[in-house]
PDB file of C-alpha atoms in Angstrom:
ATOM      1  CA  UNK A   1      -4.606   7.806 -14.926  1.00 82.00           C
ATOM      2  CA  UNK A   2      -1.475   5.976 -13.522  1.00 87.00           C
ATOM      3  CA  UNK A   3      -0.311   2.407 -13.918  1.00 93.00           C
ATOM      4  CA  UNK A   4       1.836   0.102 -12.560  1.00 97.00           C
ATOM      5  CA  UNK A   5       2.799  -3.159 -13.971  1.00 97.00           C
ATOM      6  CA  UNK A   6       4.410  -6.280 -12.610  1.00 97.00           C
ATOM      7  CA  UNK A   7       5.560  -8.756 -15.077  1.00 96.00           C
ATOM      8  CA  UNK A   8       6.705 -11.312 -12.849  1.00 96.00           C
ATOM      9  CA  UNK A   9       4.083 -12.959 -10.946  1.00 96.00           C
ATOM     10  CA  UNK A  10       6.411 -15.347  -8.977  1.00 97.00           C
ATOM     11  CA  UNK A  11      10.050 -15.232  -8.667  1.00 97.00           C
ATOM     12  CA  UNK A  12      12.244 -17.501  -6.678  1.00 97.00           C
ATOM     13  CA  UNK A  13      15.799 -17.251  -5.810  1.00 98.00           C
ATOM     14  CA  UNK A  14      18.488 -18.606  -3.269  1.00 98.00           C
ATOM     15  CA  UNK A  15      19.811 -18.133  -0.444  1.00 97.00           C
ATOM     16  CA  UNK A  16      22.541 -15.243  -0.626  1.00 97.00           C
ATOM     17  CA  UNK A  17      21.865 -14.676  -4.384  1.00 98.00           C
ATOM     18  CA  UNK A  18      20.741 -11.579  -6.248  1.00 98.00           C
ATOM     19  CA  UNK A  19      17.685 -11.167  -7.864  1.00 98.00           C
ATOM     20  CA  UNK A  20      16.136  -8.321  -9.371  1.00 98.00           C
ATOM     21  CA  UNK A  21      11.804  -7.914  -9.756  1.00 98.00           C
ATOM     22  CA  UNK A  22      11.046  -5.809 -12.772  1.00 98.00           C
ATOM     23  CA  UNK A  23       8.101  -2.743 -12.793  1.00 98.00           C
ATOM     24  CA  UNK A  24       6.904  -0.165 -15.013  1.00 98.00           C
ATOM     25  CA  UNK A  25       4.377   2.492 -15.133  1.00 97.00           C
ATOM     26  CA  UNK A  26       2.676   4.935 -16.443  1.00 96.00           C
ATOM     27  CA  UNK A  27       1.862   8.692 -16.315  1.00 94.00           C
ATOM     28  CA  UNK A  28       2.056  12.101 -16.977  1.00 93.00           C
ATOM     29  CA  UNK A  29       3.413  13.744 -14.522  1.00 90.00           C
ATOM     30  CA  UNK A  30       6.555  14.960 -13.934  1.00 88.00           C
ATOM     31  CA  UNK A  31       6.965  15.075 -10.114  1.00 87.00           C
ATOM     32  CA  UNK A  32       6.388  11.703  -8.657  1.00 90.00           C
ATOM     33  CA  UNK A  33       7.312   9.353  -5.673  1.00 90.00           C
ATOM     34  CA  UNK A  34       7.555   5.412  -6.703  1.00 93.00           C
ATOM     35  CA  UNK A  35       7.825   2.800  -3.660  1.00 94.00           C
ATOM     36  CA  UNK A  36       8.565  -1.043  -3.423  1.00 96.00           C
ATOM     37  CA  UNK A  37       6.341  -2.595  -0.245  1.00 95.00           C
ATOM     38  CA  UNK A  38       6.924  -5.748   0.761  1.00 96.00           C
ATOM     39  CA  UNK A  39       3.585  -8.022   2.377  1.00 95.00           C
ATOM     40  CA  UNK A  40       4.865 -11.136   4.402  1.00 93.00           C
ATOM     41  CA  UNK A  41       2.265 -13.617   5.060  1.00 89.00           C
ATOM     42  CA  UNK A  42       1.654 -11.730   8.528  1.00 87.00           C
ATOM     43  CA  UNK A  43      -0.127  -9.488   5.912  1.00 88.00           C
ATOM     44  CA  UNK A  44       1.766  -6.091   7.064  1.00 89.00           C
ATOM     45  CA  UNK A  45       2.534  -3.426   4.415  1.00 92.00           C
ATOM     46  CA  UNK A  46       6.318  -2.901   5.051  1.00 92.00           C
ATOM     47  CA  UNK A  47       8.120  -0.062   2.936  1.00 90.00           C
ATOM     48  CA  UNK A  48      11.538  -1.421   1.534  1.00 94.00           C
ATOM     49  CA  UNK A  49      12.806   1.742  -0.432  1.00 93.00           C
ATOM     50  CA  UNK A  50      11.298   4.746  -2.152  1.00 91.00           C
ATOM     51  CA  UNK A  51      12.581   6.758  -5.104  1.00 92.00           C
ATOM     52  CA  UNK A  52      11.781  10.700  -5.543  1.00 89.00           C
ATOM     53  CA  UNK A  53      11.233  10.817  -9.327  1.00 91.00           C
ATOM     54  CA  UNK A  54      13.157  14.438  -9.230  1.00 89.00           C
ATOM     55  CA  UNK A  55      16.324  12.539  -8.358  1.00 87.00           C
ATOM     56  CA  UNK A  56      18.537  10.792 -10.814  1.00 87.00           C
ATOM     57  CA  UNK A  57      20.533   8.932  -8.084  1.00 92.00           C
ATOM     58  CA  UNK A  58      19.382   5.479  -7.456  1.00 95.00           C
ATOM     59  CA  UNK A  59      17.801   4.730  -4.044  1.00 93.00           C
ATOM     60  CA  UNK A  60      19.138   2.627  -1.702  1.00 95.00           C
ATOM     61  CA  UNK A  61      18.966   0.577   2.044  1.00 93.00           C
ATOM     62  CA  UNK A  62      21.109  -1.822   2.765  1.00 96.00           C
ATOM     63  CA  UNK A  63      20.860  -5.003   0.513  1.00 97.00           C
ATOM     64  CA  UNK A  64      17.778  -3.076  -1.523  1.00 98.00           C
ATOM     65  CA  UNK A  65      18.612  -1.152  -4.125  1.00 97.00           C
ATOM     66  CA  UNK A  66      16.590   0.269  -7.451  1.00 98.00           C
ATOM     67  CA  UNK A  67      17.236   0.910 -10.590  1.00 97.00           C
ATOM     68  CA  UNK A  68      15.165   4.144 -11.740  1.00 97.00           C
ATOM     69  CA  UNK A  69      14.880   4.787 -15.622  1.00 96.00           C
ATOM     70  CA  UNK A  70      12.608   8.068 -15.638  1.00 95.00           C
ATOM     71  CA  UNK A  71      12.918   7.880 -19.232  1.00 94.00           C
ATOM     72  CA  UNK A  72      11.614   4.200 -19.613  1.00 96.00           C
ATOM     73  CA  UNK A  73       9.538   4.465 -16.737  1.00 96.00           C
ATOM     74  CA  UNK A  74      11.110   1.714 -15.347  1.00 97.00           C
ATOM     75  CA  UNK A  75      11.683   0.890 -11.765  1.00 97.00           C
ATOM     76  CA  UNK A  76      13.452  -2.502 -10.491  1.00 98.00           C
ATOM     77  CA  UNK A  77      14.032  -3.694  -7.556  1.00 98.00           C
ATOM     78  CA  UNK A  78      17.323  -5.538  -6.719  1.00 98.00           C
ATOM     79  CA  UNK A  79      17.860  -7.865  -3.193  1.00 98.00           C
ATOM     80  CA  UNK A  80      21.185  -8.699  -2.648  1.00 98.00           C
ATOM     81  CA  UNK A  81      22.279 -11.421  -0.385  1.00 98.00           C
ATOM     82  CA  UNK A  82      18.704 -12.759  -0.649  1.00 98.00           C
ATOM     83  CA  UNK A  83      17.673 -13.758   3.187  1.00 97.00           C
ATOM     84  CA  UNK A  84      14.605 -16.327   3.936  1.00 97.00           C
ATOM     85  CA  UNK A  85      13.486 -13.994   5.775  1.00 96.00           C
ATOM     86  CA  UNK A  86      12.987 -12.098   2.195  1.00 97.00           C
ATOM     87  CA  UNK A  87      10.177 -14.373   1.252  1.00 97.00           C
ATOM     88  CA  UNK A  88       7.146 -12.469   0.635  1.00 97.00           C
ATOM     89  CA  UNK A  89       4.958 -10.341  -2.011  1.00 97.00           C
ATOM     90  CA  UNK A  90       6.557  -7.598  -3.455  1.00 98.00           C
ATOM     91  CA  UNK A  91       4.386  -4.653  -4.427  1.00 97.00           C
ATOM     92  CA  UNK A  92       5.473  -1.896  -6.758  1.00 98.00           C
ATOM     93  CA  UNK A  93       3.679   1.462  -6.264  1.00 95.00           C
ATOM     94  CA  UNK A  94       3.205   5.354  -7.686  1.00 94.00           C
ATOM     95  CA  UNK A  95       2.113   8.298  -6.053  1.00 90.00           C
ATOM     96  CA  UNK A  96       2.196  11.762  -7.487  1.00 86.00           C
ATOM     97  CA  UNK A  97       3.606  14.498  -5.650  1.00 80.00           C
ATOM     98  CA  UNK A  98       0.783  16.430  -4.186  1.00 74.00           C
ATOM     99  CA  UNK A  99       2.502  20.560  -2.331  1.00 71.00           C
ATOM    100  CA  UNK A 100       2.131  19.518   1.317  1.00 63.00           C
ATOM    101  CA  UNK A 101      -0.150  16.451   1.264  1.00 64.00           C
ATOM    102  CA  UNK A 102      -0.208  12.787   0.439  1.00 67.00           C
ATOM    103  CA  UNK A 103      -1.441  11.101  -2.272  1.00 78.00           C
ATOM    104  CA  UNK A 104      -3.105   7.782  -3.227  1.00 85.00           C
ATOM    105  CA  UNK A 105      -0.900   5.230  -3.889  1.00 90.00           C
ATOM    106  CA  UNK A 106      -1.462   3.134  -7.372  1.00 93.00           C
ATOM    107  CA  UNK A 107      -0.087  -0.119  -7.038  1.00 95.00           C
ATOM    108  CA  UNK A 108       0.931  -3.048  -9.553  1.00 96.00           C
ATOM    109  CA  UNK A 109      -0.482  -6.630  -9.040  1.00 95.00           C
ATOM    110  CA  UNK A 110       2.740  -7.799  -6.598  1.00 96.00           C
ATOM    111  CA  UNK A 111       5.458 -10.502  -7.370  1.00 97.00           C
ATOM    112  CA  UNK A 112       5.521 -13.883  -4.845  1.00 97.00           C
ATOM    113  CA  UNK A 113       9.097 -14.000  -4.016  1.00 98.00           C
ATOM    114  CA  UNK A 114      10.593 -16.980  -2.623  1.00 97.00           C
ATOM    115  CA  UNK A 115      13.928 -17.369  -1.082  1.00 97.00           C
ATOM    116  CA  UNK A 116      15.472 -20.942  -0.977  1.00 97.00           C
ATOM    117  CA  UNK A 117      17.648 -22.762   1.473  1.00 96.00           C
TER     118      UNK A 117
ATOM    119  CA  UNK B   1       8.014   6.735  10.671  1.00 68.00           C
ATOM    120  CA  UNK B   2       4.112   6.530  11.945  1.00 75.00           C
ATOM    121  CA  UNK B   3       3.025   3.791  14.473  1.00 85.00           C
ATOM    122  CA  UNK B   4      -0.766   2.807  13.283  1.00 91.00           C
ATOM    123  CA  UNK B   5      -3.077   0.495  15.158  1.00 93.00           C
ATOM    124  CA  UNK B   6      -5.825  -1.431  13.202  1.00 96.00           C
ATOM    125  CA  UNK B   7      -8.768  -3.593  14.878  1.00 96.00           C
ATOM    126  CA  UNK B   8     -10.173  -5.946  14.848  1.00 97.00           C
ATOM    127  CA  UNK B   9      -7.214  -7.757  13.409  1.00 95.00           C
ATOM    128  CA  UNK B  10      -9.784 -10.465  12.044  1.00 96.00           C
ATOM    129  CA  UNK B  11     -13.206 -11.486  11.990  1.00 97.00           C
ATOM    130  CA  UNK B  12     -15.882 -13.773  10.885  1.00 97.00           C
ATOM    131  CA  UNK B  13     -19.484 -11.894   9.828  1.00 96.00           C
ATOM    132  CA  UNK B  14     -22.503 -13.347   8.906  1.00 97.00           C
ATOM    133  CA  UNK B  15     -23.793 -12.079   5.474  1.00 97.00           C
ATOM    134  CA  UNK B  16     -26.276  -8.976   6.065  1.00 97.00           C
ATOM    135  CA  UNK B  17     -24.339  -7.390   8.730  1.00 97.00           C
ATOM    136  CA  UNK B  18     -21.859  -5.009   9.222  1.00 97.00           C
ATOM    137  CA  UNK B  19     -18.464  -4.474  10.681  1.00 97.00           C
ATOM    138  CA  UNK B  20     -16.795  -1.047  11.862  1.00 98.00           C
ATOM    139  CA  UNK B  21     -12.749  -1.297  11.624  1.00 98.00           C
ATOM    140  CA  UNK B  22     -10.880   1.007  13.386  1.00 97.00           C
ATOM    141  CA  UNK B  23      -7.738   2.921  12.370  1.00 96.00           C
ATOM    142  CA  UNK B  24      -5.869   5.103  15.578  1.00 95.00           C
ATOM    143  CA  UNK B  25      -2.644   6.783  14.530  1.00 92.00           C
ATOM    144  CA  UNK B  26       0.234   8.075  17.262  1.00 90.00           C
ATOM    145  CA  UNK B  27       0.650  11.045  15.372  1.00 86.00           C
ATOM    146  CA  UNK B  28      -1.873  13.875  13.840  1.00 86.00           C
ATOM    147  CA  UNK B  29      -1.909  13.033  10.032  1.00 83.00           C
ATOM    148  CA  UNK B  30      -4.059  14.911   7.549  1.00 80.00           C
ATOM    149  CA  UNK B  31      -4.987  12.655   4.747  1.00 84.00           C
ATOM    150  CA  UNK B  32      -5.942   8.599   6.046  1.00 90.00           C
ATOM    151  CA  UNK B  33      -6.613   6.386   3.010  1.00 93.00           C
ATOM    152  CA  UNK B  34      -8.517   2.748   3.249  1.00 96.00           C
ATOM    153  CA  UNK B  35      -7.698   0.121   0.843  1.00 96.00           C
ATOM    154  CA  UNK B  36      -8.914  -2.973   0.388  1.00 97.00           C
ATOM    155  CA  UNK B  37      -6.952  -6.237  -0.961  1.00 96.00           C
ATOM    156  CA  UNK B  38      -9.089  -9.299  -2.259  1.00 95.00           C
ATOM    157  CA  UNK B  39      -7.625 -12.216  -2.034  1.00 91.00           C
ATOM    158  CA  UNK B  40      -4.485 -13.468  -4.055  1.00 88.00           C
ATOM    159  CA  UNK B  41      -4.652  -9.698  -5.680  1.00 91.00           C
ATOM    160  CA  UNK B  42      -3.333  -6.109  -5.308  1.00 93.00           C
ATOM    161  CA  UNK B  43      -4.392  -3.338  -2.907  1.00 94.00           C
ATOM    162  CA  UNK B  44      -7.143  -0.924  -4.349  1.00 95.00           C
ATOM    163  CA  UNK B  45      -8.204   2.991  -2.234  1.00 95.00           C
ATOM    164  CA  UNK B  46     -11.619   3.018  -1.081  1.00 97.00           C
ATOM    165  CA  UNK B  47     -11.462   6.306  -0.277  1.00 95.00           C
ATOM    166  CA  UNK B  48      -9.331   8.930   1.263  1.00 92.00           C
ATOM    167  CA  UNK B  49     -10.672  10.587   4.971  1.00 90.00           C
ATOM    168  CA  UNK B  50      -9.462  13.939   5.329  1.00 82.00           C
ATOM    169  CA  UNK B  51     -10.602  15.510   9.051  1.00 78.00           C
ATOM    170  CA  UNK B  52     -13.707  17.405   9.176  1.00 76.00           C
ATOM    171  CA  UNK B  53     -14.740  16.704   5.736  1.00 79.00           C
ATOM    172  CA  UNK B  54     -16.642  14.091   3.388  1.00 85.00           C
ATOM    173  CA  UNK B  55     -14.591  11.059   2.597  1.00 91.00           C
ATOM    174  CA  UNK B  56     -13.963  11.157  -1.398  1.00 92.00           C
ATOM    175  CA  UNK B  57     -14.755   7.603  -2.951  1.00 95.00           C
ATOM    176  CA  UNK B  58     -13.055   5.863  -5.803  1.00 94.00           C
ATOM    177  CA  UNK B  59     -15.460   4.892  -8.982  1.00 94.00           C
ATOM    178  CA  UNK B  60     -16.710   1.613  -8.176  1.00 95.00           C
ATOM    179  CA  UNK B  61     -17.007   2.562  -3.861  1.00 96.00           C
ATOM    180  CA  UNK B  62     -19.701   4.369  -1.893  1.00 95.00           C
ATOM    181  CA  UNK B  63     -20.290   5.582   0.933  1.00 95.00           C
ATOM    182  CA  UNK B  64     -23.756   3.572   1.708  1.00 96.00           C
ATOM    183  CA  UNK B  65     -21.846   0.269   1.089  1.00 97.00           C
ATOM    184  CA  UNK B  66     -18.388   1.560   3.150  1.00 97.00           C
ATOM    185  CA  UNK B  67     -19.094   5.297   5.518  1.00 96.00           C
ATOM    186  CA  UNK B  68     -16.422   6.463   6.629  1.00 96.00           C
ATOM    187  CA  UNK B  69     -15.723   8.559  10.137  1.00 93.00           C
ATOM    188  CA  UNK B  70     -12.961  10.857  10.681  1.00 92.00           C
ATOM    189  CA  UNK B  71     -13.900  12.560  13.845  1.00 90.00           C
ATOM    190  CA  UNK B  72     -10.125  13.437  14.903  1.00 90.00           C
ATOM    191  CA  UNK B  73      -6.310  13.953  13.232  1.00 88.00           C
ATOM    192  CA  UNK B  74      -5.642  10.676  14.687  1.00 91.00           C
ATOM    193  CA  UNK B  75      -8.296   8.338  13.921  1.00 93.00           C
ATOM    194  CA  UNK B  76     -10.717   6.805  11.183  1.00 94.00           C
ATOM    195  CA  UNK B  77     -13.200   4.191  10.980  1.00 96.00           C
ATOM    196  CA  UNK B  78     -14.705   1.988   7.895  1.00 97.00           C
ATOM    197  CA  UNK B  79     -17.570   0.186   8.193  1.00 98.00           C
ATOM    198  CA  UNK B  80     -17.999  -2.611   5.755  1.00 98.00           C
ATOM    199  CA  UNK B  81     -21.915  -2.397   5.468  1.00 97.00           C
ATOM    200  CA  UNK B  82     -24.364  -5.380   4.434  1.00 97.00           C
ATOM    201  CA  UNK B  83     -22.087  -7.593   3.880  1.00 97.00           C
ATOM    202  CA  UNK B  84     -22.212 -10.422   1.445  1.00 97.00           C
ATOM    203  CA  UNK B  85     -19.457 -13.187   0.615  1.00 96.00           C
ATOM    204  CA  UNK B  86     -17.624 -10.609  -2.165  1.00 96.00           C
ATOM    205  CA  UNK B  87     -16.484  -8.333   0.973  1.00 97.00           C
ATOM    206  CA  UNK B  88     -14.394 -10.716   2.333  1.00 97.00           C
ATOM    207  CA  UNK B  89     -10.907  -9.177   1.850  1.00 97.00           C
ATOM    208  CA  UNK B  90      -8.172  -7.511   3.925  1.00 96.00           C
ATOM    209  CA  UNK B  91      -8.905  -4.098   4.689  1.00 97.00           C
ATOM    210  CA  UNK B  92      -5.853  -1.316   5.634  1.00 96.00           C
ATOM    211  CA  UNK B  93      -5.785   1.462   6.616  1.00 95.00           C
ATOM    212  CA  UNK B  94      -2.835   4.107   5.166  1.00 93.00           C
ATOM    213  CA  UNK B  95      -1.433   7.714   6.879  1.00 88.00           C
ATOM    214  CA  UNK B  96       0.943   9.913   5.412  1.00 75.00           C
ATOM    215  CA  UNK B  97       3.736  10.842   7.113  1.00 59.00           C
ATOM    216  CA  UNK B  98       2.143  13.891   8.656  1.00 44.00           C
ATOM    217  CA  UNK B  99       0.518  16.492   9.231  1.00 44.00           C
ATOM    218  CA  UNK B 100       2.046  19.413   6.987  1.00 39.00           C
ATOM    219  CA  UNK B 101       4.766  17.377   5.725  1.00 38.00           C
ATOM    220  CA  UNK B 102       4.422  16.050   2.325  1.00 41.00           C
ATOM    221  CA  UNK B 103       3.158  12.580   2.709  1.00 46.00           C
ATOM    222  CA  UNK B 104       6.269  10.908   0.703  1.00 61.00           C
ATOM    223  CA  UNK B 105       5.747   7.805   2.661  1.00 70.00           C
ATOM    224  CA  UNK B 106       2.687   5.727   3.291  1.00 80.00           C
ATOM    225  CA  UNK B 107       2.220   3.800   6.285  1.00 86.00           C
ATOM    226  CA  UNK B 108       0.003   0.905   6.768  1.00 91.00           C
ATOM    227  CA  UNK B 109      -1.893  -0.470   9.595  1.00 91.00           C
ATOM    228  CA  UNK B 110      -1.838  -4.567  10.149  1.00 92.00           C
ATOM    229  CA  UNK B 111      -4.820  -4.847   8.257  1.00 94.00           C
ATOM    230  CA  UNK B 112      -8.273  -6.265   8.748  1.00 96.00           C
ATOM    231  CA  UNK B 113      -9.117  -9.820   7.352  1.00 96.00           C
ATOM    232  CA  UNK B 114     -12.882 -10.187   6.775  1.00 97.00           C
ATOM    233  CA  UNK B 115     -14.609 -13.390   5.833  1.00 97.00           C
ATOM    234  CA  UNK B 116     -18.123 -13.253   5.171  1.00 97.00           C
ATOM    235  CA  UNK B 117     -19.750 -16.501   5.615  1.00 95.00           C
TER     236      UNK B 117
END
């Protein structure tokens, strides 16, 4: 069975700053997707970024970027130019590659971020 | 990217009864996958609905406590049955990113929030 842990229960940060929220996880597979979501207080399941586990090159969108270490099973998540508009929970998530299908998603427990004036 | 619509958005049930949420997708999606999120914690599957077949539970789910409908490619329901104060959570419902296309992405409705008085 996958897991997916989130060290960092709450994180805060200012405005315009860099921070970076820390997961890991844990499998046996080889061919896997991993995803950061984002859950404002409105409650919605946004996707921020997601990282084929096939590819070595880093994801990125705009001021989200990861850092993917297949070998350490280690997946971080770094905002630059934090925005208030950033606040919210952070969830870190694992889905094996299924030919042609989707997959459940396993998620980690979510770090509160908060972005200060 | 899918467009899902949830309902109700939120209610207020009376323990004993039961509540029907609905899940209507703008695009035919294979695989639709309900989670549930208990307050202050992570999201955890309640099952997956594939079309035309038996929704497959997760250990610790079933189907007399949560049946599940998938009558069409574009629609689910999950009825939260007998309800007692430990169902109140926010229930969401997850698609793929279609039908025949490897279901990289997850999409999530708005989510349901249940209290159960």
């Amino acid at each position: 069975a996958q897991t997916v842990t989130q060290s960092q229960p709450e994180m805060s940060v200012q405005e315009a700053e860099t921070v970076t929220l820390s997961c890991t996880y844990d499998t046996s597979e080889n061919n896997y997707y991993l995803f950061w979501y984002k859950q404002p207080p409105s409650r919605q399941m946004i996707l921020v970024i997601r990282q084929e586990a096939y590819k070595q090159q880093n994801a990125t969108e705009n001021r989200f970027s990861v850092n993917f270490q297949k070998a350490a099973k280690s997946f971080s998540l770094k905002i630059s130019d934090s925005q208030l508009g950033d606040t919210a929970m952070y969830f870190c998530a694992f889905m094996k590659h299924v030919q042609g299908g989707s997959e459940k998603l396993v998620f980690g427990k979510g770090t509160k971020l908060t972005v200060n004036p | 990217s899918a467009v899902i619509s949830q309902k109700p958005s939120r209610d207020i049930c009376q323990r004993g009864t039961s509540l029907t949420i609905q899940c209507q997708v703008d695009s035919q999606v294979t695989m639709m996958f309900w989670y549930r999120q208990q307050p202050g914690q992570s999201l955890t599957l309640i099952a997956t609905a594939n079309q035309g077949s038996e929704a497959t539970y997760e250990s610790g789910f079933v189907i007399d406590k949560f049946p599940i409908s998938r009558p069409n490619l574009t629609f689910s329901t999950l009825t939260v049955s007998n309800m007692s104060p430990e169902d109140s959570s926010i229930y969401l419902c997850s698609v793929g990113a279609g039908q025949g296309i490897a279901g990289e992405k997850l999409f999530f409705g708005s989510g349901t929030q249940l209290s159960v008085l």
